[in-house]
Amino acid sequence: MTPAQLYALVGIGLFFVGLYALGVRQHLLPRILALNIMGSGVFVVLVALARRSDGVDPVPHAMVITGIVVAVSATALALRLMLRVAHATGSATLTDTGDE
Amino acid sequence: MVGMTLVSWAFDIALGAALLWLAWRCLFTRNLFESVVLFVAFGLLMAIAWMRLEAPDVAMAEAAIGAGLTGALLMSALARLERPRTGQEEGR
Amino acid sequence: MTGVVRWAFAGLLAVLAFGLASVVLQIPGTGSALRSQVMAQLPQSGVDHAVTAVLLNFRGYDTFLELVVLLLALFGAWGLSDSIDEAPLDTDIDVLTELVAFLVPVLIVVAAYLLWVGAYSPGGAFQGGAVLAGAGVLLSLCDPGWRSRRVERIGEVLLVPGVLVFLLVGLASMLLGGQFLEYPRDMAGSLILLVEGFAMLSIAVTLHTLFAGTPRFGGGA
């Protein structure tokens, strides 16, 4: 096991913690955070796999920088949607019952 | 040399565990403000993890965007969410 | 979600995580992936830093479309702002004001430095743009209306040149006989700095606008 593999495992862990929260939490704000943490998990796996025995591959680094900027713009849009939902229904929570 | 390797392994393991723990706490605490604060802390630790993975460019982007700007966005959204309605709509 | 369903969901995710982990651990850590190709082409890219070369030259498409994505997210946010309470948050704190008065000029210099240094070491348009946007956010915390008073409509105009200059440079390189975004070799360095400079400004203004909310087009609060 190398440190890069350790971080790749951490990345997988982050992805699945996020996915679990996305399925379980009902409030929209933790769901948005869950998507962000899932994204971070994917980025960690990408960058960890970029660390090779004979140097660091810069291509995944560039992809992750692009990804971070896209993630923040998507988060901003999602937060707006959340505020809109809260404004329209009076609460930013999704319920299971489906009668809303 | 062996000592150095051990220290760096211990650091990596502690950092990985802290990331997972912060992510868990951030997503499953009932207090939304606490969630946001933990998410910002998570972003800062991510920046350290990028440095450990020899990705200084990503670390800079994460520190400025992931921890800084996302935190500001989340805080302002949270403040608007929890603020009692003001009579803004009539103004339009 | 009931207790049983929740446990089943957790179990399913655990199985998936275990499978994914075993696959990832089998990926060999040897070989250089795309690194050798990047390093071989680096002298012709116009910059000395591999990540900047990938972002602005080899994979310029990605960066160009990313700027478009940023703009689209902003338009989406504007479309939603109709019913959202945009009234400024209450942030009147003296210490913050003093600190920001000191920090904002420093942040502007840091952003310019990051942009410049991106050509040969870690840094570049995204990091610089994020720092600049951070400066804008700090200003908004002290004085929510600063942009509408200080820079009038210039702020909104600055949303576009990042995409526009990138597009024009790409088309110009087609006119000069290359592919879209295939910069002429001897001008690559300066073209990249040009594209990055405008991209940084547009990224900064877009991110700040996402934070600060909608400008009131056509007046009227």
mmCIF file of C-alpha atoms in Angstrom:
data_model
loop_
_atom_site.group_PDB
_atom_site.id
_atom_site.type_symbol
_atom_site.label_atom_id
_atom_site.label_comp_id
_atom_site.label_asym_id
_atom_site.label_seq_id
_atom_site.Cartn_x
_atom_site.Cartn_y
_atom_site.Cartn_z
ATOM 1 C CA MET A 1 0.000 0.000 0.000
ATOM 2 C CA THR A 2 1.247 3.463 -0.919
ATOM 3 C CA PRO A 3 0.106 6.843 0.458
ATOM 4 C CA ALA A 4 -1.595 7.483 -2.899
ATOM 5 C CA GLN A 5 -3.662 4.321 -2.442
ATOM 6 C CA LEU A 6 -4.557 5.386 1.089
ATOM 7 C CA TYR A 7 -5.895 8.693 -0.242
ATOM 8 C CA ALA A 8 -7.747 6.900 -3.036
ATOM 9 C CA LEU A 9 -9.522 4.814 -0.377
ATOM 10 C CA VAL A 10 -10.338 7.971 1.594
ATOM 11 C CA GLY A 11 -11.782 9.433 -1.603
ATOM 12 C CA ILE A 12 -14.010 6.389 -2.099
ATOM 13 C CA GLY A 13 -15.086 6.661 1.538
ATOM 14 C CA LEU A 14 -15.990 10.339 1.089
ATOM 15 C CA PHE A 15 -17.992 9.531 -2.038
ATOM 16 C CA PHE A 16 -20.079 6.904 -0.274
ATOM 17 C CA VAL A 17 -20.564 8.936 2.909
ATOM 18 C CA GLY A 18 -21.906 11.673 0.634
ATOM 19 C CA LEU A 19 -24.110 9.262 -1.307
ATOM 20 C CA TYR A 20 -25.564 7.837 1.912
ATOM 21 C CA ALA A 21 -26.331 11.311 3.223
ATOM 22 C CA LEU A 22 -27.882 12.233 -0.131
ATOM 23 C CA GLY A 23 -30.282 9.334 0.250
ATOM 24 C CA VAL A 24 -31.032 9.735 3.929
ATOM 25 C CA ARG A 25 -31.116 13.444 4.751
ATOM 26 C CA GLN A 26 -34.283 15.300 3.875
ATOM 27 C CA HIS A 27 -33.222 18.891 4.292
ATOM 28 C CA LEU A 28 -31.871 20.342 1.054
ATOM 29 C CA LEU A 29 -28.803 22.056 2.547
ATOM 30 C CA PRO A 30 -27.147 18.820 3.775
ATOM 31 C CA ARG A 31 -28.023 17.312 0.410
ATOM 32 C CA ILE A 32 -26.158 20.071 -1.416
ATOM 33 C CA LEU A 33 -23.207 19.583 0.959
ATOM 34 C CA ALA A 34 -23.414 15.829 0.290
ATOM 35 C CA LEU A 35 -23.077 16.417 -3.452
ATOM 36 C CA ASN A 36 -20.037 18.605 -2.798
ATOM 37 C CA ILE A 37 -18.416 15.973 -0.607
ATOM 38 C CA MET A 38 -19.109 13.282 -3.221
ATOM 39 C CA GLY A 39 -17.385 15.539 -5.734
ATOM 40 C CA SER A 40 -14.404 15.994 -3.422
ATOM 41 C CA GLY A 41 -14.188 12.206 -3.088
ATOM 42 C CA VAL A 42 -14.015 11.818 -6.875
ATOM 43 C CA PHE A 43 -11.357 14.544 -7.085
ATOM 44 C CA VAL A 44 -9.252 12.823 -4.410
ATOM 45 C CA VAL A 45 -9.369 9.518 -6.303
ATOM 46 C CA LEU A 46 -8.366 11.275 -9.547
ATOM 47 C CA VAL A 47 -5.423 13.144 -8.020
ATOM 48 C CA ALA A 48 -4.305 10.121 -5.972
ATOM 49 C CA LEU A 49 -4.196 7.999 -9.127
ATOM 50 C CA ALA A 50 -2.210 10.760 -10.861
ATOM 51 C CA ARG A 51 0.711 10.089 -8.510
ATOM 52 C CA ARG A 52 2.796 7.536 -10.368
ATOM 53 C CA SER A 53 6.094 5.876 -9.612
ATOM 54 C CA ASP A 54 7.933 8.195 -12.004
ATOM 55 C CA GLY A 55 6.285 11.527 -11.346
ATOM 56 C CA VAL A 56 2.961 13.310 -11.105
ATOM 57 C CA ASP A 57 0.579 13.370 -14.069
ATOM 58 C CA PRO A 58 -0.584 17.001 -14.525
ATOM 59 C CA VAL A 59 -3.675 16.195 -16.623
ATOM 60 C CA PRO A 60 -5.917 15.039 -13.739
ATOM 61 C CA HIS A 61 -4.756 18.073 -11.732
ATOM 62 C CA ALA A 62 -6.022 20.375 -14.463
ATOM 63 C CA MET A 63 -9.291 18.427 -14.636
ATOM 64 C CA VAL A 64 -9.776 18.743 -10.882
ATOM 65 C CA ILE A 65 -9.145 22.515 -10.910
ATOM 66 C CA THR A 66 -11.793 22.801 -13.620
ATOM 67 C CA GLY A 67 -14.046 20.562 -11.532
ATOM 68 C CA ILE A 68 -13.691 22.667 -8.397
ATOM 69 C CA VAL A 69 -14.777 25.816 -10.232
ATOM 70 C CA VAL A 70 -17.721 24.013 -11.845
ATOM 71 C CA ALA A 71 -18.665 22.582 -8.430
ATOM 72 C CA VAL A 72 -18.817 26.017 -6.819
ATOM 73 C CA SER A 73 -20.995 27.411 -9.615
ATOM 74 C CA ALA A 74 -23.304 24.395 -9.395
ATOM 75 C CA THR A 75 -23.472 24.867 -5.613
ATOM 76 C CA ALA A 76 -24.413 28.506 -6.004
ATOM 77 C CA LEU A 77 -27.197 27.550 -8.425
ATOM 78 C CA ALA A 78 -28.382 24.742 -6.127
ATOM 79 C CA LEU A 79 -28.510 27.112 -3.141
ATOM 80 C CA ARG A 80 -30.652 29.493 -5.199
ATOM 81 C CA LEU A 81 -32.986 26.620 -6.067
ATOM 82 C CA MET A 82 -33.148 25.728 -2.376
ATOM 83 C CA LEU A 83 -34.111 29.299 -1.449
ATOM 84 C CA ARG A 84 -36.749 29.226 -4.168
ATOM 85 C CA VAL A 85 -38.185 25.974 -2.819
ATOM 86 C CA ALA A 86 -38.174 27.409 0.685
ATOM 87 C CA HIS A 87 -39.930 30.505 -0.585
ATOM 88 C CA ALA A 88 -42.569 28.523 -2.470
ATOM 89 C CA THR A 89 -43.338 25.829 0.108
ATOM 90 C CA GLY A 90 -42.289 27.457 3.349
ATOM 91 C CA SER A 91 -39.657 24.836 4.117
ATOM 92 C CA ALA A 92 -36.448 23.621 2.466
ATOM 93 C CA THR A 93 -37.143 19.987 3.292
ATOM 94 C CA LEU A 94 -38.123 17.176 0.974
ATOM 95 C CA THR A 95 -40.469 14.617 2.478
ATOM 96 C CA ASP A 96 -41.028 10.985 1.564
ATOM 97 C CA THR A 97 -44.770 11.108 1.411
ATOM 98 C CA GLY A 98 -44.907 12.770 -1.967
ATOM 99 C CA ASP A 99 -48.138 14.606 -1.252
ATOM 100 C CA GLU A 100 -46.533 18.013 -1.539
ATOM 101 C CA MET B 1 14.646 7.640 7.450
ATOM 102 C CA VAL B 2 12.323 4.955 8.789
ATOM 103 C CA GLY B 3 11.198 7.429 11.438
ATOM 104 C CA MET B 4 10.311 9.997 8.779
ATOM 105 C CA THR B 5 8.296 7.456 6.812
ATOM 106 C CA LEU B 6 6.424 6.468 9.962
ATOM 107 C CA VAL B 7 5.628 10.096 10.777
ATOM 108 C CA SER B 8 4.409 10.782 7.274
ATOM 109 C CA TRP B 9 2.244 7.633 7.322
ATOM 110 C CA ALA B 10 0.799 8.618 10.672
ATOM 111 C CA PHE B 11 0.057 12.087 9.284
ATOM 112 C CA ASP B 12 -1.628 10.712 6.160
ATOM 113 C CA ILE B 13 -3.759 8.295 8.151
ATOM 114 C CA ALA B 14 -4.768 10.986 10.655
ATOM 115 C CA LEU B 15 -5.623 13.389 7.822
ATOM 116 C CA GLY B 16 -7.664 10.757 5.982
ATOM 117 C CA ALA B 17 -9.536 9.823 9.136
ATOM 118 C CA ALA B 18 -10.174 13.484 9.962
ATOM 119 C CA LEU B 19 -11.565 14.082 6.465
ATOM 120 C CA LEU B 20 -13.958 11.150 6.741
ATOM 121 C CA TRP B 21 -15.022 12.111 10.258
ATOM 122 C CA LEU B 22 -15.595 15.762 9.309
ATOM 123 C CA ALA B 23 -17.604 14.697 6.252
ATOM 124 C CA TRP B 24 -19.757 12.422 8.391
ATOM 125 C CA ARG B 25 -20.325 15.043 11.103
ATOM 126 C CA CYS B 26 -20.991 17.732 8.505
ATOM 127 C CA LEU B 27 -23.663 15.676 6.769
ATOM 128 C CA PHE B 28 -25.401 14.177 9.787
ATOM 129 C CA THR B 29 -25.503 16.929 12.356
ATOM 130 C CA ARG B 30 -28.974 18.351 12.945
ATOM 131 C CA ASN B 31 -27.720 21.925 13.216
ATOM 132 C CA LEU B 32 -27.397 23.525 9.777
ATOM 133 C CA PHE B 33 -24.968 26.202 10.940
ATOM 134 C CA GLU B 34 -22.711 23.501 12.359
ATOM 135 C CA SER B 35 -22.935 21.678 9.018
ATOM 136 C CA VAL B 36 -21.693 24.739 7.149
ATOM 137 C CA VAL B 37 -18.835 25.401 9.585
ATOM 138 C CA LEU B 38 -17.745 21.764 9.395
ATOM 139 C CA PHE B 39 -17.899 21.922 5.610
ATOM 140 C CA VAL B 40 -15.510 24.894 5.587
ATOM 141 C CA ALA B 41 -13.165 23.000 7.938
ATOM 142 C CA PHE B 42 -13.438 20.020 5.588
ATOM 143 C CA GLY B 43 -12.418 22.252 2.672
ATOM 144 C CA LEU B 44 -9.339 23.492 4.536
ATOM 145 C CA LEU B 45 -8.241 19.938 5.384
ATOM 146 C CA MET B 46 -8.807 19.015 1.738
ATOM 147 C CA ALA B 47 -6.325 21.741 0.803
ATOM 148 C CA ILE B 48 -3.729 20.068 3.058
ATOM 149 C CA ALA B 49 -4.539 16.707 1.468
ATOM 150 C CA TRP B 50 -3.894 18.197 -1.992
ATOM 151 C CA MET B 51 -0.473 19.337 -0.805
ATOM 152 C CA ARG B 52 0.240 15.815 0.476
ATOM 153 C CA LEU B 53 -0.707 14.505 -2.965
ATOM 154 C CA GLU B 54 1.780 16.925 -4.598
ATOM 155 C CA ALA B 55 -0.941 19.009 -6.208
ATOM 156 C CA PRO B 56 -0.207 22.611 -5.124
ATOM 157 C CA ASP B 57 -2.345 24.091 -7.910
ATOM 158 C CA VAL B 58 -5.367 22.151 -6.722
ATOM 159 C CA ALA B 59 -4.580 23.071 -3.110
ATOM 160 C CA MET B 60 -4.680 26.781 -3.962
ATOM 161 C CA ALA B 61 -7.934 26.449 -5.887
ATOM 162 C CA GLU B 62 -9.482 24.440 -3.037
ATOM 163 C CA ALA B 63 -8.379 26.856 -0.321
ATOM 164 C CA ALA B 64 -9.701 29.884 -2.200
ATOM 165 C CA ILE B 65 -12.847 28.354 -3.690
ATOM 166 C CA GLY B 66 -13.730 25.223 -1.727
ATOM 167 C CA ALA B 67 -13.173 26.688 1.694
ATOM 168 C CA GLY B 68 -13.497 30.433 1.096
ATOM 169 C CA LEU B 69 -16.126 31.188 -1.513
ATOM 170 C CA THR B 70 -18.312 28.121 -0.969
ATOM 171 C CA GLY B 71 -18.346 28.936 2.733
ATOM 172 C CA ALA B 72 -19.489 32.484 2.021
ATOM 173 C CA LEU B 73 -22.178 31.226 -0.392
ATOM 174 C CA LEU B 74 -23.443 28.670 2.140
ATOM 175 C CA MET B 75 -23.478 31.195 4.991
ATOM 176 C CA SER B 76 -25.433 33.781 3.048
ATOM 177 C CA ALA B 77 -27.915 31.165 1.809
ATOM 178 C CA LEU B 78 -28.360 29.896 5.362
ATOM 179 C CA ALA B 79 -28.918 33.400 6.692
ATOM 180 C CA ARG B 80 -31.581 34.026 4.023
ATOM 181 C CA LEU B 81 -33.170 30.652 4.746
ATOM 182 C CA GLU B 82 -33.514 31.214 8.464
ATOM 183 C CA ARG B 83 -34.452 34.874 8.358
ATOM 184 C CA PRO B 84 -38.124 35.550 8.907
ATOM 185 C CA ARG B 85 -39.903 36.738 5.770
ATOM 186 C CA THR B 86 -39.659 40.428 5.090
ATOM 187 C CA GLY B 87 -42.218 42.153 2.934
ATOM 188 C CA GLN B 88 -39.878 42.346 -0.086
ATOM 189 C CA GLU B 89 -42.267 40.863 -2.626
ATOM 190 C CA GLU B 90 -44.584 43.842 -2.683
ATOM 191 C CA GLY B 91 -41.758 46.087 -3.875
ATOM 192 C CA ARG B 92 -41.554 44.434 -7.291
ATOM 193 C CA MET C 1 -37.105 6.369 4.788
ATOM 194 C CA THR C 2 -37.865 3.632 7.289
ATOM 195 C CA GLY C 3 -35.243 1.869 9.366
ATOM 196 C CA VAL C 4 -35.114 -1.317 7.291
ATOM 197 C CA VAL C 5 -34.839 0.524 3.981
ATOM 198 C CA ARG C 6 -32.128 2.715 5.456
ATOM 199 C CA TRP C 7 -30.077 -0.272 6.557
ATOM 200 C CA ALA C 8 -30.548 -1.961 3.188
ATOM 201 C CA PHE C 9 -29.396 1.236 1.472
ATOM 202 C CA ALA C 10 -26.331 1.438 3.746
ATOM 203 C CA GLY C 11 -25.562 -2.238 3.068
ATOM 204 C CA LEU C 12 -25.820 -1.773 -0.691
ATOM 205 C CA LEU C 13 -23.506 1.244 -0.539
ATOM 206 C CA ALA C 14 -21.023 -0.691 1.617
ATOM 207 C CA VAL C 15 -20.894 -3.496 -0.970
ATOM 208 C CA LEU C 16 -20.412 -0.966 -3.764
ATOM 209 C CA ALA C 17 -17.692 0.849 -1.800
ATOM 210 C CA PHE C 18 -15.876 -2.413 -1.119
ATOM 211 C CA GLY C 19 -16.000 -3.415 -4.790
ATOM 212 C CA LEU C 20 -14.816 0.005 -5.956
ATOM 213 C CA ALA C 21 -11.991 0.003 -3.397
ATOM 214 C CA SER C 22 -10.738 -3.394 -4.533
ATOM 215 C CA VAL C 23 -10.759 -2.228 -8.160
ATOM 216 C CA VAL C 24 -8.940 1.024 -7.374
ATOM 217 C CA LEU C 25 -6.278 -0.826 -5.376
ATOM 218 C CA GLN C 26 -5.541 -2.982 -8.413
ATOM 219 C CA ILE C 27 -4.756 -0.010 -10.646
ATOM 220 C CA PRO C 28 -0.973 -0.121 -11.073
ATOM 221 C CA GLY C 29 0.862 2.906 -9.708
ATOM 222 C CA THR C 30 3.598 2.509 -12.272
ATOM 223 C CA GLY C 31 3.961 4.036 -15.705
ATOM 224 C CA SER C 32 3.612 7.719 -16.407
ATOM 225 C CA ALA C 33 0.068 7.906 -17.846
ATOM 226 C CA LEU C 34 -0.157 11.133 -19.863
ATOM 227 C CA ARG C 35 2.761 12.763 -18.086
ATOM 228 C CA SER C 36 5.381 11.819 -20.679
ATOM 229 C CA GLN C 37 3.281 13.269 -23.496
ATOM 230 C CA VAL C 38 2.698 16.508 -21.585
ATOM 231 C CA MET C 39 6.384 16.826 -20.752
ATOM 232 C CA ALA C 40 7.385 16.167 -24.375
ATOM 233 C CA GLN C 41 5.109 18.936 -25.663
ATOM 234 C CA LEU C 42 5.691 21.392 -22.811
ATOM 235 C CA PRO C 43 8.458 23.430 -24.555
ATOM 236 C CA GLN C 44 6.019 24.211 -27.379
ATOM 237 C CA SER C 45 3.102 25.209 -25.156
ATOM 238 C CA GLY C 46 4.272 28.747 -24.395
ATOM 239 C CA VAL C 47 4.403 28.225 -20.611
ATOM 240 C CA ASP C 48 6.763 26.313 -18.321
ATOM 241 C CA HIS C 49 4.238 24.961 -15.818
ATOM 242 C CA ALA C 50 2.628 21.671 -16.810
ATOM 243 C CA VAL C 51 -0.782 22.240 -15.196
ATOM 244 C CA THR C 52 -1.180 25.669 -16.816
ATOM 245 C CA ALA C 53 -0.087 24.192 -20.153
ATOM 246 C CA VAL C 54 -2.770 21.491 -19.880
ATOM 247 C CA LEU C 55 -5.472 23.936 -18.768
ATOM 248 C CA LEU C 56 -4.859 26.706 -21.282
ATOM 249 C CA ASN C 57 -3.246 24.941 -24.213
ATOM 250 C CA PHE C 58 -3.529 21.148 -24.512
ATOM 251 C CA ARG C 59 -7.025 20.990 -23.049
ATOM 252 C CA GLY C 60 -8.075 24.551 -23.821
ATOM 253 C CA TYR C 61 -11.512 23.274 -24.842
ATOM 254 C CA ASP C 62 -12.233 22.182 -21.268
ATOM 255 C CA THR C 63 -11.348 25.559 -19.856
ATOM 256 C CA PHE C 64 -13.296 27.405 -22.545
ATOM 257 C CA LEU C 65 -16.431 25.353 -21.910
ATOM 258 C CA GLU C 66 -15.936 25.694 -18.177
ATOM 259 C CA LEU C 67 -16.173 29.463 -18.509
ATOM 260 C CA VAL C 68 -19.412 28.911 -20.448
ATOM 261 C CA VAL C 69 -20.695 26.678 -17.615
ATOM 262 C CA LEU C 70 -19.935 29.439 -15.092
ATOM 263 C CA LEU C 71 -21.959 31.909 -17.153
ATOM 264 C CA LEU C 72 -24.845 29.441 -17.531
ATOM 265 C CA ALA C 73 -24.932 28.854 -13.771
ATOM 266 C CA LEU C 74 -25.095 32.598 -13.273
ATOM 267 C CA PHE C 75 -27.946 32.972 -15.765
ATOM 268 C CA GLY C 76 -29.752 30.147 -13.982
ATOM 269 C CA ALA C 77 -29.299 31.897 -10.657
ATOM 270 C CA TRP C 78 -30.576 35.156 -12.134
ATOM 271 C CA GLY C 79 -33.617 33.410 -13.496
ATOM 272 C CA LEU C 80 -34.440 32.201 -10.003
ATOM 273 C CA SER C 81 -33.883 35.459 -8.177
ATOM 274 C CA ASP C 82 -37.437 36.620 -8.838
ATOM 275 C CA SER C 83 -38.942 35.557 -5.586
ATOM 276 C CA ILE C 84 -35.858 35.379 -3.411
ATOM 277 C CA ASP C 85 -35.383 37.880 -0.678
ATOM 278 C CA GLU C 86 -32.340 39.840 -1.843
ATOM 279 C CA ALA C 87 -32.286 42.308 1.017
ATOM 280 C CA PRO C 88 -28.693 42.678 2.239
ATOM 281 C CA LEU C 89 -27.681 40.788 5.333
ATOM 282 C CA ASP C 90 -26.888 42.720 8.447
ATOM 283 C CA THR C 91 -23.081 42.841 8.615
ATOM 284 C CA ASP C 92 -22.146 46.209 10.032
ATOM 285 C CA ILE C 93 -19.000 45.455 12.020
ATOM 286 C CA ASP C 94 -16.244 48.028 12.542
ATOM 287 C CA VAL C 95 -13.394 45.526 12.930
ATOM 288 C CA LEU C 96 -14.386 43.865 9.658
ATOM 289 C CA THR C 97 -14.413 47.200 7.856
ATOM 290 C CA GLU C 98 -10.922 48.091 9.098
ATOM 291 C CA LEU C 99 -9.550 44.674 8.189
ATOM 292 C CA VAL C 100 -11.112 44.700 4.736
ATOM 293 C CA ALA C 101 -9.739 48.171 3.976
ATOM 294 C CA PHE C 102 -6.294 46.692 4.585
ATOM 295 C CA LEU C 103 -6.872 43.302 2.950
ATOM 296 C CA VAL C 104 -8.550 44.162 -0.345
ATOM 297 C CA PRO C 105 -5.553 45.945 -1.943
ATOM 298 C CA VAL C 106 -3.316 43.074 -0.818
ATOM 299 C CA LEU C 107 -5.701 40.527 -2.341
ATOM 300 C CA ILE C 108 -5.750 42.392 -5.649
ATOM 301 C CA VAL C 109 -1.942 42.272 -5.783
ATOM 302 C CA VAL C 110 -1.970 38.576 -4.807
ATOM 303 C CA ALA C 111 -4.444 37.813 -7.618
ATOM 304 C CA ALA C 112 -2.296 39.605 -10.192
ATOM 305 C CA TYR C 113 0.780 37.786 -8.901
ATOM 306 C CA LEU C 114 -0.950 34.391 -9.110
ATOM 307 C CA LEU C 115 -1.987 35.113 -12.687
ATOM 308 C CA TRP C 116 1.556 36.061 -13.679
ATOM 309 C CA VAL C 117 3.320 33.273 -11.799
ATOM 310 C CA GLY C 118 1.001 30.644 -13.326
ATOM 311 C CA ALA C 119 3.249 30.529 -16.392
ATOM 312 C CA TYR C 120 6.055 28.778 -14.534
ATOM 313 C CA SER C 121 4.848 27.604 -11.112
ATOM 314 C CA PRO C 122 1.572 26.809 -9.292
ATOM 315 C CA GLY C 123 -1.014 29.520 -9.816
ATOM 316 C CA GLY C 124 -3.106 30.809 -12.683
ATOM 317 C CA ALA C 125 -6.408 32.294 -13.722
ATOM 318 C CA PHE C 126 -8.650 30.179 -11.496
ATOM 319 C CA GLN C 127 -6.728 30.740 -8.306
ATOM 320 C CA GLY C 128 -6.295 34.440 -9.083
ATOM 321 C CA GLY C 129 -9.948 34.803 -10.013
ATOM 322 C CA ALA C 130 -11.033 33.090 -6.803
ATOM 323 C CA VAL C 131 -8.854 35.411 -4.694
ATOM 324 C CA LEU C 132 -10.255 38.432 -6.508
ATOM 325 C CA ALA C 133 -13.810 37.162 -6.002
ATOM 326 C CA GLY C 134 -12.959 36.661 -2.310
ATOM 327 C CA ALA C 135 -11.924 40.317 -2.122
ATOM 328 C CA GLY C 136 -15.263 41.244 -3.666
ATOM 329 C CA VAL C 137 -17.132 39.081 -1.158
ATOM 330 C CA LEU C 138 -15.303 40.775 1.731
ATOM 331 C CA LEU C 139 -16.270 44.180 0.329
ATOM 332 C CA SER C 140 -19.872 43.040 0.008
ATOM 333 C CA LEU C 141 -19.881 41.935 3.635
ATOM 334 C CA CYS C 142 -18.920 45.457 4.729
ATOM 335 C CA ASP C 143 -20.913 47.370 2.194
ATOM 336 C CA PRO C 144 -23.492 45.349 0.211
ATOM 337 C CA GLY C 145 -24.058 48.079 -2.332
ATOM 338 C CA TRP C 146 -20.441 48.812 -3.271
ATOM 339 C CA ARG C 147 -20.611 47.371 -6.753
ATOM 340 C CA SER C 148 -23.645 49.249 -7.928
ATOM 341 C CA ARG C 149 -22.087 52.515 -6.723
ATOM 342 C CA ARG C 150 -18.399 52.011 -7.466
ATOM 343 C CA VAL C 151 -18.297 50.256 -10.780
ATOM 344 C CA GLU C 152 -21.797 50.940 -12.083
ATOM 345 C CA ARG C 153 -22.374 48.574 -14.992
ATOM 346 C CA ILE C 154 -18.700 47.738 -15.595
ATOM 347 C CA GLY C 155 -19.027 44.757 -13.298
ATOM 348 C CA GLU C 156 -21.781 43.239 -15.416
ATOM 349 C CA VAL C 157 -19.900 43.944 -18.651
ATOM 350 C CA LEU C 158 -16.864 42.071 -17.255
ATOM 351 C CA LEU C 159 -18.865 38.829 -17.088
ATOM 352 C CA VAL C 160 -18.442 38.256 -20.804
ATOM 353 C CA PRO C 161 -14.830 38.885 -21.966
ATOM 354 C CA GLY C 162 -13.503 35.647 -20.449
ATOM 355 C CA VAL C 163 -15.532 33.574 -22.890
ATOM 356 C CA LEU C 164 -15.371 36.155 -25.683
ATOM 357 C CA VAL C 165 -11.578 36.613 -25.735
ATOM 358 C CA PHE C 166 -11.083 32.845 -25.501
ATOM 359 C CA LEU C 167 -13.424 32.372 -28.462
ATOM 360 C CA LEU C 168 -11.766 35.131 -30.519
ATOM 361 C CA VAL C 169 -8.276 33.761 -29.841
ATOM 362 C CA GLY C 170 -9.506 30.297 -30.839
ATOM 363 C CA LEU C 171 -11.033 31.611 -34.086
ATOM 364 C CA ALA C 172 -7.948 33.717 -34.809
ATOM 365 C CA SER C 173 -5.736 30.645 -34.479
ATOM 366 C CA MET C 174 -8.004 28.935 -37.011
ATOM 367 C CA LEU C 175 -7.523 31.847 -39.417
ATOM 368 C CA LEU C 176 -3.763 31.484 -38.992
ATOM 369 C CA GLY C 177 -3.973 27.921 -40.252
ATOM 370 C CA GLY C 178 -4.281 25.867 -37.081
ATOM 371 C CA GLN C 179 -7.139 24.113 -35.342
ATOM 372 C CA PHE C 180 -9.504 25.891 -32.937
ATOM 373 C CA LEU C 181 -7.344 27.045 -29.982
ATOM 374 C CA GLU C 182 -4.142 25.761 -31.594
ATOM 375 C CA TYR C 183 -2.063 28.845 -30.827
ATOM 376 C CA PRO C 184 0.784 29.829 -33.159
ATOM 377 C CA ARG C 185 3.966 28.577 -31.471
ATOM 378 C CA ASP C 186 5.848 31.854 -31.070
ATOM 379 C CA MET C 187 2.816 33.738 -29.739
ATOM 380 C CA ALA C 188 1.487 31.013 -27.454
ATOM 381 C CA GLY C 189 2.911 32.497 -24.234
ATOM 382 C CA SER C 190 1.415 35.949 -24.711
ATOM 383 C CA LEU C 191 -1.888 34.587 -26.023
ATOM 384 C CA ILE C 192 -2.219 32.370 -22.954
ATOM 385 C CA LEU C 193 -1.569 35.338 -20.670
ATOM 386 C CA LEU C 194 -4.145 37.396 -22.594
ATOM 387 C CA VAL C 195 -6.785 34.649 -22.359
ATOM 388 C CA GLU C 196 -5.963 34.031 -18.698
ATOM 389 C CA GLY C 197 -6.132 37.710 -17.796
ATOM 390 C CA PHE C 198 -9.659 38.124 -19.134
ATOM 391 C CA ALA C 199 -10.680 34.701 -17.823
ATOM 392 C CA MET C 200 -9.510 35.749 -14.344
ATOM 393 C CA LEU C 201 -11.584 38.942 -14.422
ATOM 394 C CA SER C 202 -14.672 37.106 -15.678
ATOM 395 C CA ILE C 203 -14.286 34.273 -13.153
ATOM 396 C CA ALA C 204 -13.930 36.799 -10.352
ATOM 397 C CA VAL C 205 -16.950 38.850 -11.390
ATOM 398 C CA THR C 206 -19.089 35.751 -12.034
ATOM 399 C CA LEU C 207 -18.278 34.176 -8.672
ATOM 400 C CA HIS C 208 -18.880 37.477 -6.894
ATOM 401 C CA THR C 209 -22.194 37.983 -8.671
ATOM 402 C CA LEU C 210 -23.258 34.461 -7.687
ATOM 403 C CA PHE C 211 -22.628 35.525 -4.101
ATOM 404 C CA ALA C 212 -23.990 39.048 -4.208
ATOM 405 C CA GLY C 213 -27.122 38.307 -6.211
ATOM 406 C CA THR C 214 -28.834 39.905 -9.131
ATOM 407 C CA PRO C 215 -28.019 43.322 -10.471
ATOM 408 C CA ARG C 216 -31.151 45.358 -10.967
ATOM 409 C CA PHE C 217 -31.251 45.825 -14.712
ATOM 410 C CA GLY C 218 -33.238 48.818 -15.792
ATOM 411 C CA GLY C 219 -33.172 50.409 -12.341
ATOM 412 C CA GLY C 220 -35.754 50.150 -9.603
ATOM 413 C CA ALA C 221 -35.020 48.451 -6.314
#
